[in-house]
Short mmCIF file of C-alpha atoms in Angstrom, two decimals:
data_model
loop_
_atom_site.label_atom_id
_atom_site.label_comp_id
_atom_site.label_asym_id
_atom_site.label_seq_id
_atom_site.Cartn_x
_atom_site.Cartn_y
_atom_site.Cartn_z
CA MET A 991 -5.99 24.60 15.05
CA LYS A 992 -5.12 24.79 11.14
CA VAL A 993 -7.11 24.24 7.88
CA LYS A 994 -5.26 21.02 7.74
CA GLU A 995 -6.61 19.87 10.93
CA VAL A 996 -10.49 20.39 9.99
CA VAL A 997 -9.60 18.39 6.63
CA HIS A 998 -8.36 15.62 8.72
CA TYR A 999 -10.85 15.64 10.82
CA ILE A 1000 -13.36 15.28 8.16
CA GLN A 1001 -11.19 12.58 6.41
CA GLN A 1002 -11.46 10.57 9.61
CA LEU A 1003 -15.22 10.99 9.72
CA ALA A 1004 -15.81 10.65 5.87
CA PRO A 1005 -13.06 9.60 3.95
CA PHE A 1006 -13.20 11.43 0.65
CA GLN A 1007 -12.08 8.47 -1.27
CA TYR A 1008 -15.66 7.67 -0.72
CA ALA A 1009 -16.87 10.10 -2.80
CA GLU A 1010 -18.27 9.06 -6.30
CA ASN A 1011 -16.29 9.90 -9.04
CA TYR A 1012 -18.25 12.75 -10.51
CA ASP A 1013 -18.01 14.46 -7.18
CA ASN A 1014 -15.34 16.99 -6.00
CA SER A 1015 -15.23 16.50 -2.45
CA SER A 1016 -12.12 18.00 -0.95
CA LEU A 1017 -10.68 21.48 -0.10
CA GLN A 1018 -11.72 23.42 -2.53
CA LEU A 1019 -9.92 26.61 -1.88
CA GLY A 1020 -7.65 27.84 0.98
CA ASN A 1021 -4.11 27.15 2.51
CA LEU A 1022 -3.85 23.81 4.59
CA GLU A 1023 -1.25 25.81 7.05
CA LYS A 1024 -3.73 28.71 7.79
CA ASP A 1025 -4.63 29.16 11.34
CA VAL A 1026 -8.56 28.73 11.62
CA THR A 1027 -10.41 31.70 13.18
CA GLY A 1028 -13.90 30.04 12.94
CA ILE A 1029 -15.92 27.58 10.94
CA LEU A 1030 -19.22 27.97 9.52
CA CYS A 1031 -21.24 25.00 8.09
CA SER A 1032 -23.83 25.30 5.45
CA LEU A 1033 -25.69 23.39 2.91
CA ASP A 1034 -24.18 24.95 0.01
CA CYS A 1035 -21.67 27.58 -0.36
CA THR A 1036 -23.07 30.82 -1.95
CA GLU A 1037 -21.89 34.55 -1.69
CA GLN A 1038 -24.49 35.07 1.18
CA VAL A 1039 -22.85 32.12 3.05
CA LEU A 1040 -19.21 33.86 2.50
CA ASP A 1041 -20.55 37.24 3.82
CA GLU A 1042 -21.93 35.62 6.94
CA ALA A 1043 -18.62 33.68 7.30
CA ILE A 1044 -16.90 37.00 7.19
CA GLU A 1045 -19.10 39.17 9.40
CA THR A 1046 -18.71 36.19 11.76
CA LYS A 1047 -14.80 36.11 11.17
CA SER A 1048 -15.12 32.47 9.96
CA ASN A 1049 -12.14 31.37 7.57
CA VAL A 1050 -13.40 28.22 7.08
CA VAL A 1051 -16.77 27.18 5.39
CA VAL A 1052 -17.62 23.45 5.46
CA CYS A 1053 -20.16 22.82 2.86
CA HIS A 1054 -22.22 19.62 1.58
CA PRO A 1055 -22.14 19.86 -2.41
CA PRO A 1056 -18.70 21.46 -3.61
CA VAL A 1057 -18.93 24.97 -5.29
CA LEU A 1058 -16.52 23.67 -7.93
CA PHE A 1059 -17.57 20.77 -9.31
CA LYS A 1060 -15.31 20.55 -12.27
CA GLY A 1061 -12.82 23.32 -13.56
CA LEU A 1062 -13.33 27.01 -14.20
CA LYS A 1063 -11.89 28.26 -17.93
CA ASN A 1064 -12.54 31.71 -16.65
CA ILE A 1065 -13.51 33.66 -13.37
CA THR A 1066 -14.83 36.87 -14.55
CA GLY A 1067 -17.50 36.81 -12.11
CA SER A 1068 -20.47 36.37 -14.49
CA ASN A 1069 -22.35 33.59 -12.36
CA TYR A 1070 -22.66 32.87 -8.60
CA VAL A 1071 -19.67 29.90 -8.69
CA GLU A 1072 -16.96 32.33 -9.77
CA ARG A 1073 -18.37 35.15 -7.84
CA THR A 1074 -18.22 32.78 -4.68
CA VAL A 1075 -14.44 31.92 -5.81
CA ILE A 1076 -13.33 35.47 -5.82
CA LYS A 1077 -15.10 36.46 -2.80
CA ALA A 1078 -13.60 33.46 -0.98
CA ILE A 1079 -10.04 34.10 -2.37
CA LYS A 1080 -10.27 38.13 -1.94
CA ASN A 1081 -11.35 37.16 1.91
CA ASP A 1082 -9.07 34.23 2.77
CA VAL A 1083 -11.78 31.93 3.13
CA ALA A 1084 -10.94 28.07 2.70
CA ILE A 1085 -14.09 26.15 1.58
CA ILE A 1086 -14.14 22.22 2.17
CA ALA A 1087 -16.63 20.30 0.44
CA ALA A 1088 -17.95 17.13 2.55
CA HIS A 1089 -20.44 15.71 -0.40
CA THR A 1090 -20.99 12.52 -1.67
CA ASN A 1091 -18.16 11.04 0.80
CA LEU A 1092 -20.55 11.75 3.36
CA ASP A 1093 -23.29 10.33 1.89
CA ASN A 1094 -21.66 7.04 1.10
CA VAL A 1095 -20.17 6.75 4.84
CA LYS A 1096 -21.84 4.32 7.25
CA THR A 1097 -22.50 6.66 9.58
CA GLY A 1098 -23.15 9.96 7.42
CA VAL A 1099 -26.38 11.35 6.30
CA ASN A 1100 -28.41 8.37 4.57
CA ARG A 1101 -28.02 6.90 7.92
CA VAL A 1102 -29.34 10.10 9.72
CA ILE A 1103 -32.18 10.09 7.20
CA CYS A 1104 -33.00 6.27 7.75
CA ASP A 1105 -32.82 6.61 11.67
CA ARG A 1106 -35.34 9.58 11.28
CA LEU A 1107 -37.46 7.54 9.26
CA GLU A 1108 -37.27 4.85 11.89
CA LEU A 1109 -36.27 2.23 8.95
CA GLN A 1110 -35.59 -1.18 10.44
CA ASN A 1111 -32.40 -2.87 9.38
CA PRO A 1112 -30.90 -0.50 6.63
CA ARG A 1113 -27.95 -1.70 4.80
CA ILE A 1114 -25.98 -0.09 2.09
CA LEU A 1115 -27.61 -0.94 -1.55
CA SER A 1116 -24.73 -0.02 -3.70
CA PRO A 1117 -21.31 -0.43 -1.49
CA LYS A 1118 -18.11 1.08 -2.83
CA SER A 1119 -15.54 -0.86 -4.00
CA GLY A 1120 -11.91 -0.65 -4.49
CA ILE A 1121 -11.45 1.73 -1.55
CA LEU A 1122 -9.44 -0.46 0.89
CA GLU A 1123 -5.86 0.17 1.69
CA LYS A 1124 -3.50 -2.26 3.39
CA ILE A 1125 -1.43 -0.91 5.99
CA VAL A 1126 2.12 -2.82 6.96
CA VAL A 1127 4.11 -2.54 9.76
CA PHE A 1128 7.37 -4.12 11.18
CA CYS A 1129 8.15 -4.15 14.86
CA PRO A 1130 9.96 -6.28 17.55
CA ILE A 1131 8.29 -9.05 18.38
CA ASP A 1132 7.64 -7.96 22.46
CA ASP A 1133 5.98 -4.86 20.74
CA ALA A 1134 3.53 -6.60 18.59
CA GLY A 1135 0.53 -6.64 20.84
CA ASP A 1136 0.81 -2.87 21.65
CA VAL A 1137 1.17 -2.26 18.06
CA LYS A 1138 -1.64 -4.05 16.54
CA THR A 1139 -3.95 -2.59 19.79
CA ALA A 1140 -3.43 0.73 18.65
CA MET A 1141 -4.05 0.07 15.12
CA PHE A 1142 -7.20 -1.76 15.92
CA ASP A 1143 -8.14 1.30 18.28
CA ALA A 1144 -7.88 3.63 15.11
CA GLY A 1145 -9.96 1.38 13.08
CA ALA A 1146 -7.87 -0.54 11.34
CA GLY A 1147 -8.50 -4.39 10.75
CA SER A 1148 -12.31 -4.13 10.39
CA ILE A 1149 -13.76 -6.46 7.66
CA GLY A 1150 -17.32 -6.84 7.40
CA GLU A 1151 -18.44 -7.88 10.68
CA TYR A 1152 -14.99 -8.99 11.89
CA ASP A 1153 -12.68 -6.83 13.80
CA CYS A 1154 -9.43 -7.08 14.96
CA CYS A 1155 -8.10 -8.68 11.69
CA SER A 1156 -4.40 -9.06 11.12
CA PHE A 1157 -1.76 -11.10 9.20
CA ASN A 1158 1.58 -11.48 10.74
CA THR A 1159 4.54 -13.06 9.68
CA VAL A 1160 7.86 -13.69 11.80
CA GLY A 1161 11.29 -12.67 10.22
CA LYS A 1162 14.48 -11.11 10.68
CA GLY A 1163 14.96 -6.95 10.31
CA THR A 1164 18.57 -5.36 9.98
CA PHE A 1165 19.19 -1.68 10.42
CA ARG A 1166 22.19 0.31 11.64
CA ALA A 1167 21.16 3.35 13.82
CA GLY A 1168 22.94 6.65 12.80
CA GLU A 1169 24.78 9.11 15.38
CA ASN A 1170 21.60 11.35 15.78
CA THR A 1171 19.21 8.68 16.61
CA ASN A 1172 17.89 6.81 19.64
CA PRO A 1173 17.44 3.36 18.82
CA HIS A 1174 14.31 1.28 20.56
CA VAL A 1175 16.48 -1.95 20.02
CA GLY A 1176 20.51 -2.02 19.14
CA ASN A 1177 23.26 0.73 19.54
CA LYS A 1178 24.45 3.69 17.38
CA ASN A 1179 26.67 2.74 14.62
CA GLU A 1180 26.26 -0.65 14.96
CA LEU A 1181 24.53 -3.08 12.28
CA HIS A 1182 21.69 -4.89 14.25
CA THR A 1183 19.38 -8.05 13.43
CA GLU A 1184 16.17 -8.23 15.30
CA GLU A 1185 13.40 -10.87 15.41
CA GLU A 1186 10.58 -8.71 14.26
CA ILE A 1187 6.66 -9.22 13.03
CA LYS A 1188 5.42 -8.07 9.97
CA VAL A 1189 1.87 -7.07 10.60
CA GLU A 1190 -0.56 -6.77 7.75
CA VAL A 1191 -3.99 -4.91 8.31
CA ILE A 1192 -6.75 -3.76 6.07
#
């Protein structure tokens, strides 16, 4: 497993775009292509947490609030943030923060608190806006059902209490497959026209 796979996994659980504007949830330090030797989870990322990560040969720390909320003008070791950054870099330890994105996601920190308090009918008090993305794909008509099923199974097409939502437009797609291709339809080096469906999902 590489660091980028850990980041991707967290992104699936609690997308970083759910973070508040003031927050800095993300990969804070580290190389995405580095192999993971171990993962240490902590609330805060402090010097002591890094000492434990080094001792346990864990080269990834996943914490809640970020150690870097804003840019550093100097890294002199004059405070715990700078000392933590220096120690992480010297020991090649990646730091990933999952903060307000984990607070804001429907199944995240606040949901766990609600469940432990046995609250009834919890709801999001201040929903995030402007974070939906539209995915558009084109596929042969005969394959549209399989493509949509795969997208829905991955979580696309959910709007409020509705799921499997999509908008579909039939049209004609054209392409010419190159010599080094293996086209699903059509032949190499020939212009091909295919009845296709444009599938749009949120």
